[in-house]
PDB file of C-alpha atoms in Angstrom:
ATOM      1  CA  GLN A 155     -19.855  -2.365   1.040  1.00 92.00           C
ATOM      2  CA  VAL A 156     -16.185  -1.807   0.340  1.00 94.00           C
ATOM      3  CA  GLN A 157     -13.768  -4.279   1.866  1.00 96.00           C
ATOM      4  CA  LEU A 158      -9.983  -4.357   1.619  1.00 97.00           C
ATOM      5  CA  VAL A 159      -7.965  -7.355   2.745  1.00 97.00           C
ATOM      6  CA  GLU A 160      -4.178  -7.327   2.822  1.00 97.00           C
ATOM      7  CA  SER A 161      -2.065 -10.443   2.559  1.00 96.00           C
ATOM      8  CA  GLY A 162       1.538 -11.430   1.985  1.00 96.00           C
ATOM      9  CA  GLY A 163       3.224 -10.118   5.083  1.00 94.00           C
ATOM     10  CA  GLY A 164       5.829 -12.107   6.959  1.00 97.00           C
ATOM     11  CA  SER A 165       9.322 -12.201   8.409  1.00 98.00           C
ATOM     12  CA  VAL A 166      12.258 -11.865   6.039  1.00 98.00           C
ATOM     13  CA  GLN A 167      15.928 -11.009   6.126  1.00 98.00           C
ATOM     14  CA  PRO A 168      17.485  -7.742   4.900  1.00 98.00           C
ATOM     15  CA  GLY A 169      17.802  -7.756   1.145  1.00 98.00           C
ATOM     16  CA  ASP A 170      14.881 -10.125   0.627  1.00 98.00           C
ATOM     17  CA  SER A 171      11.744  -9.447  -1.371  1.00 98.00           C
ATOM     18  CA  LEU A 172       8.120  -9.678  -0.320  1.00 97.00           C
ATOM     19  CA  PRO A 173       4.971  -9.135  -2.348  1.00 97.00           C
ATOM     20  CA  LEU A 174       1.935  -7.661  -0.617  1.00 98.00           C
ATOM     21  CA  SER A 175      -1.534  -7.898  -2.044  1.00 98.00           C
ATOM     22  CA  CYS A 176      -4.700  -5.945  -1.333  1.00 97.00           C
ATOM     23  CA  ALA A 177      -7.850  -7.785  -2.364  1.00 97.00           C
ATOM     24  CA  THR A 178     -10.779  -5.466  -2.913  1.00 96.00           C
ATOM     25  CA  SER A 179     -14.506  -6.034  -2.976  1.00 95.00           C
ATOM     26  CA  GLY A 180     -17.284  -3.555  -3.547  1.00 94.00           C
ATOM     27  CA  LEU A 181     -14.749  -1.119  -5.004  1.00 92.00           C
ATOM     28  CA  ASN A 182     -14.535   0.117  -8.587  1.00 89.00           C
ATOM     29  CA  LEU A 183     -10.830   0.226  -9.369  1.00 87.00           C
ATOM     30  CA  ASP A 184     -11.532   2.316 -12.483  1.00 87.00           C
ATOM     31  CA  TYR A 185     -12.481   5.298 -10.340  1.00 90.00           C
ATOM     32  CA  SER A 186     -10.469   4.933  -7.171  1.00 93.00           C
ATOM     33  CA  VAL A 187      -7.170   5.803  -5.572  1.00 95.00           C
ATOM     34  CA  ILE A 188      -5.454   2.982  -3.711  1.00 96.00           C
ATOM     35  CA  GLY A 189      -2.729   3.727  -1.217  1.00 97.00           C
ATOM     36  CA  TRP A 190      -0.321   1.625   0.802  1.00 98.00           C
ATOM     37  CA  PHE A 191       0.569   2.912   4.252  1.00 98.00           C
ATOM     38  CA  ARG A 192       2.683   1.553   7.062  1.00 98.00           C
ATOM     39  CA  GLN A 193       2.993   2.081  10.764  1.00 98.00           C
ATOM     40  CA  ALA A 194       6.016   1.058  12.773  1.00 96.00           C
ATOM     41  CA  PRO A 195       5.888   0.695  16.567  1.00 91.00           C
ATOM     42  CA  GLY A 196       5.897   4.078  18.235  1.00 94.00           C
ATOM     43  CA  LYS A 197       5.666   5.936  14.944  1.00 96.00           C
ATOM     44  CA  GLU A 198       2.897   7.626  13.019  1.00 96.00           C
ATOM     45  CA  ARG A 199       1.293   6.013  10.007  1.00 97.00           C
ATOM     46  CA  GLU A 200       3.036   7.064   6.802  1.00 97.00           C
ATOM     47  CA  GLY A 201       2.224   6.840   3.132  1.00 97.00           C
ATOM     48  CA  VAL A 202       4.383   4.395   1.201  1.00 98.00           C
ATOM     49  CA  SER A 203       2.882   4.344  -2.263  1.00 98.00           C
ATOM     50  CA  CYS A 204      -0.343   4.915  -4.145  1.00 97.00           C
ATOM     51  CA  VAL A 205      -1.869   4.543  -7.566  1.00 95.00           C
ATOM     52  CA  SER A 206      -4.682   6.578  -9.037  1.00 93.00           C
ATOM     53  CA  SER A 207      -7.012   5.179 -11.689  1.00 86.00           C
ATOM     54  CA  THR A 208      -8.446   8.586 -12.503  1.00 80.00           C
ATOM     55  CA  ASP A 209      -5.200  10.056 -13.829  1.00 82.00           C
ATOM     56  CA  ASP A 210      -2.888   7.029 -13.852  1.00 82.00           C
ATOM     57  CA  LYS A 211      -0.460   8.639 -11.429  1.00 90.00           C
ATOM     58  CA  THR A 212       1.668   6.845  -8.887  1.00 94.00           C
ATOM     59  CA  TYR A 213       3.491   8.002  -5.794  1.00 95.00           C
ATOM     60  CA  TYR A 214       6.379   6.530  -3.825  1.00 97.00           C
ATOM     61  CA  GLN A 215       7.856   7.702  -0.578  1.00 97.00           C
ATOM     62  CA  ASN A 216      11.489   8.676  -1.096  1.00 97.00           C
ATOM     63  CA  SER A 217      12.778   5.885   1.131  1.00 97.00           C
ATOM     64  CA  VAL A 218      11.170   3.181  -1.041  1.00 98.00           C
ATOM     65  CA  LYS A 219      11.750   4.614  -4.517  1.00 98.00           C
ATOM     66  CA  GLY A 220      13.523   2.096  -6.704  1.00 97.00           C
ATOM     67  CA  ARG A 221      12.746  -0.739  -4.278  1.00 98.00           C
ATOM     68  CA  PHE A 222       8.937  -0.902  -4.147  1.00 98.00           C
ATOM     69  CA  THR A 223       6.528  -1.140  -7.072  1.00 98.00           C
ATOM     70  CA  ILE A 224       2.776  -0.696  -6.937  1.00 97.00           C
ATOM     71  CA  SER A 225       0.503  -2.282  -9.498  1.00 95.00           C
ATOM     72  CA  ARG A 226      -3.150  -3.077  -9.937  1.00 92.00           C
ATOM     73  CA  ASP A 227      -4.975  -5.939 -11.595  1.00 92.00           C
ATOM     74  CA  LYS A 228      -8.472  -4.789 -12.422  1.00 89.00           C
ATOM     75  CA  ALA A 229      -9.593  -8.243 -13.493  1.00 92.00           C
ATOM     76  CA  LYS A 230      -8.572  -9.745 -10.155  1.00 94.00           C
ATOM     77  CA  LYS A 231      -9.552  -6.595  -8.256  1.00 95.00           C
ATOM     78  CA  THR A 232      -6.244  -6.507  -6.457  1.00 96.00           C
ATOM     79  CA  VAL A 233      -3.544  -3.925  -5.874  1.00 96.00           C
ATOM     80  CA  SER A 234      -0.082  -5.242  -5.167  1.00 97.00           C
ATOM     81  CA  LEU A 235       3.030  -3.789  -3.609  1.00 98.00           C
ATOM     82  CA  GLN A 236       6.206  -5.574  -4.629  1.00 98.00           C
ATOM     83  CA  MET A 237       8.877  -4.860  -2.051  1.00 98.00           C
ATOM     84  CA  ASN A 238      12.491  -5.592  -2.950  1.00 98.00           C
ATOM     85  CA  SER A 239      15.783  -5.037  -1.133  1.00 98.00           C
ATOM     86  CA  LEU A 240      13.972  -4.860   2.168  1.00 98.00           C
ATOM     87  CA  GLU A 241      15.642  -3.099   5.062  1.00 98.00           C
ATOM     88  CA  PRO A 242      15.044  -3.346   8.818  1.00 97.00           C
ATOM     89  CA  GLU A 243      13.555   0.171   8.605  1.00 96.00           C
ATOM     90  CA  ASP A 244      10.743  -1.275   6.469  1.00 98.00           C
ATOM     91  CA  THR A 245       9.455  -3.237   9.460  1.00 98.00           C
ATOM     92  CA  ALA A 246       5.877  -2.151  10.104  1.00 98.00           C
ATOM     93  CA  ILE A 247       2.244  -3.072   9.739  1.00 98.00           C
ATOM     94  CA  TYR A 248       1.267  -2.368   6.149  1.00 98.00           C
ATOM     95  CA  TYR A 249      -2.237  -1.194   5.280  1.00 98.00           C
ATOM     96  CA  CYS A 250      -4.008  -0.608   2.006  1.00 98.00           C
ATOM     97  CA  ALA A 251      -6.579   2.138   1.749  1.00 98.00           C
ATOM     98  CA  ALA A 252      -8.970   3.462  -0.874  1.00 97.00           C
ATOM     99  CA  VAL A 253     -10.851   6.597  -1.756  1.00 95.00           C
ATOM    100  CA  TYR A 254     -13.106   7.514  -4.666  1.00 92.00           C
ATOM    101  CA  ARG A 255     -11.979  11.108  -5.140  1.00 83.00           C
ATOM    102  CA  GLY A 256      -8.863  13.049  -5.912  1.00 84.00           C
ATOM    103  CA  SER A 257      -5.526  11.700  -6.951  1.00 89.00           C
ATOM    104  CA  CYS A 258      -2.588   9.976  -5.328  1.00 93.00           C
ATOM    105  CA  THR A 259      -1.787  11.361  -1.906  1.00 92.00           C
ATOM    106  CA  SER A 260       0.157  10.240   1.132  1.00 93.00           C
ATOM    107  CA  ASP A 261      -2.322  12.014   3.403  1.00 94.00           C
ATOM    108  CA  SER A 262      -4.013   9.186   5.273  1.00 95.00           C
ATOM    109  CA  SER A 263      -6.918  11.402   6.362  1.00 95.00           C
ATOM    110  CA  VAL A 264      -8.179  11.511   2.780  1.00 95.00           C
ATOM    111  CA  TYR A 265      -8.812   7.783   2.496  1.00 97.00           C
ATOM    112  CA  ASP A 266     -12.239   6.411   3.377  1.00 96.00           C
ATOM    113  CA  TYR A 267     -11.658   2.669   3.392  1.00 97.00           C
ATOM    114  CA  TRP A 268      -8.955   0.670   5.152  1.00 98.00           C
ATOM    115  CA  GLY A 269      -7.841  -2.889   5.445  1.00 98.00           C
ATOM    116  CA  GLN A 270      -6.867  -4.567   8.690  1.00 97.00           C
ATOM    117  CA  GLY A 271      -3.146  -4.559   7.961  1.00 97.00           C
ATOM    118  CA  THR A 272      -0.436  -7.159   7.520  1.00 98.00           C
ATOM    119  CA  GLN A 273       2.813  -7.370   9.485  1.00 98.00           C
ATOM    120  CA  VAL A 274       6.147  -7.114   7.709  1.00 98.00           C
ATOM    121  CA  THR A 275       9.263  -7.804   9.763  1.00 98.00           C
ATOM    122  CA  VAL A 276      12.752  -7.403   8.322  1.00 98.00           C
ATOM    123  CA  SER A 277      15.452  -8.724  10.610  1.00 97.00           C
ATOM    124  CA  SER A 278      18.662 -10.693  10.458  1.00 95.00           C
TER     125      SER A 278
END
């Protein structure tokens, strides 16, 4: 059974950094695509970043390019999202998701497995 558990969320000030982690179990990171999504109050869920083990591709939403970095540690079975220069617009619940087919995509409907989410609040 695949399980994804996010951690690392919290409340920070604009300009701060925050690392998120997605701990996986029952998932083979060598053959999966892991995505990070976020959902702000009153808004639809949107893709933030993803990494594909099948073709080593990554994706970043335009608004986070140069600020966020996705990485995976196969030994620890975790996928991390390092978030720097955080802005109030980054406030949302952040989810990690996984799928065993295809490549990186921001289409949430493709992903089969989801974590419970972790809250990130950026406010002065």
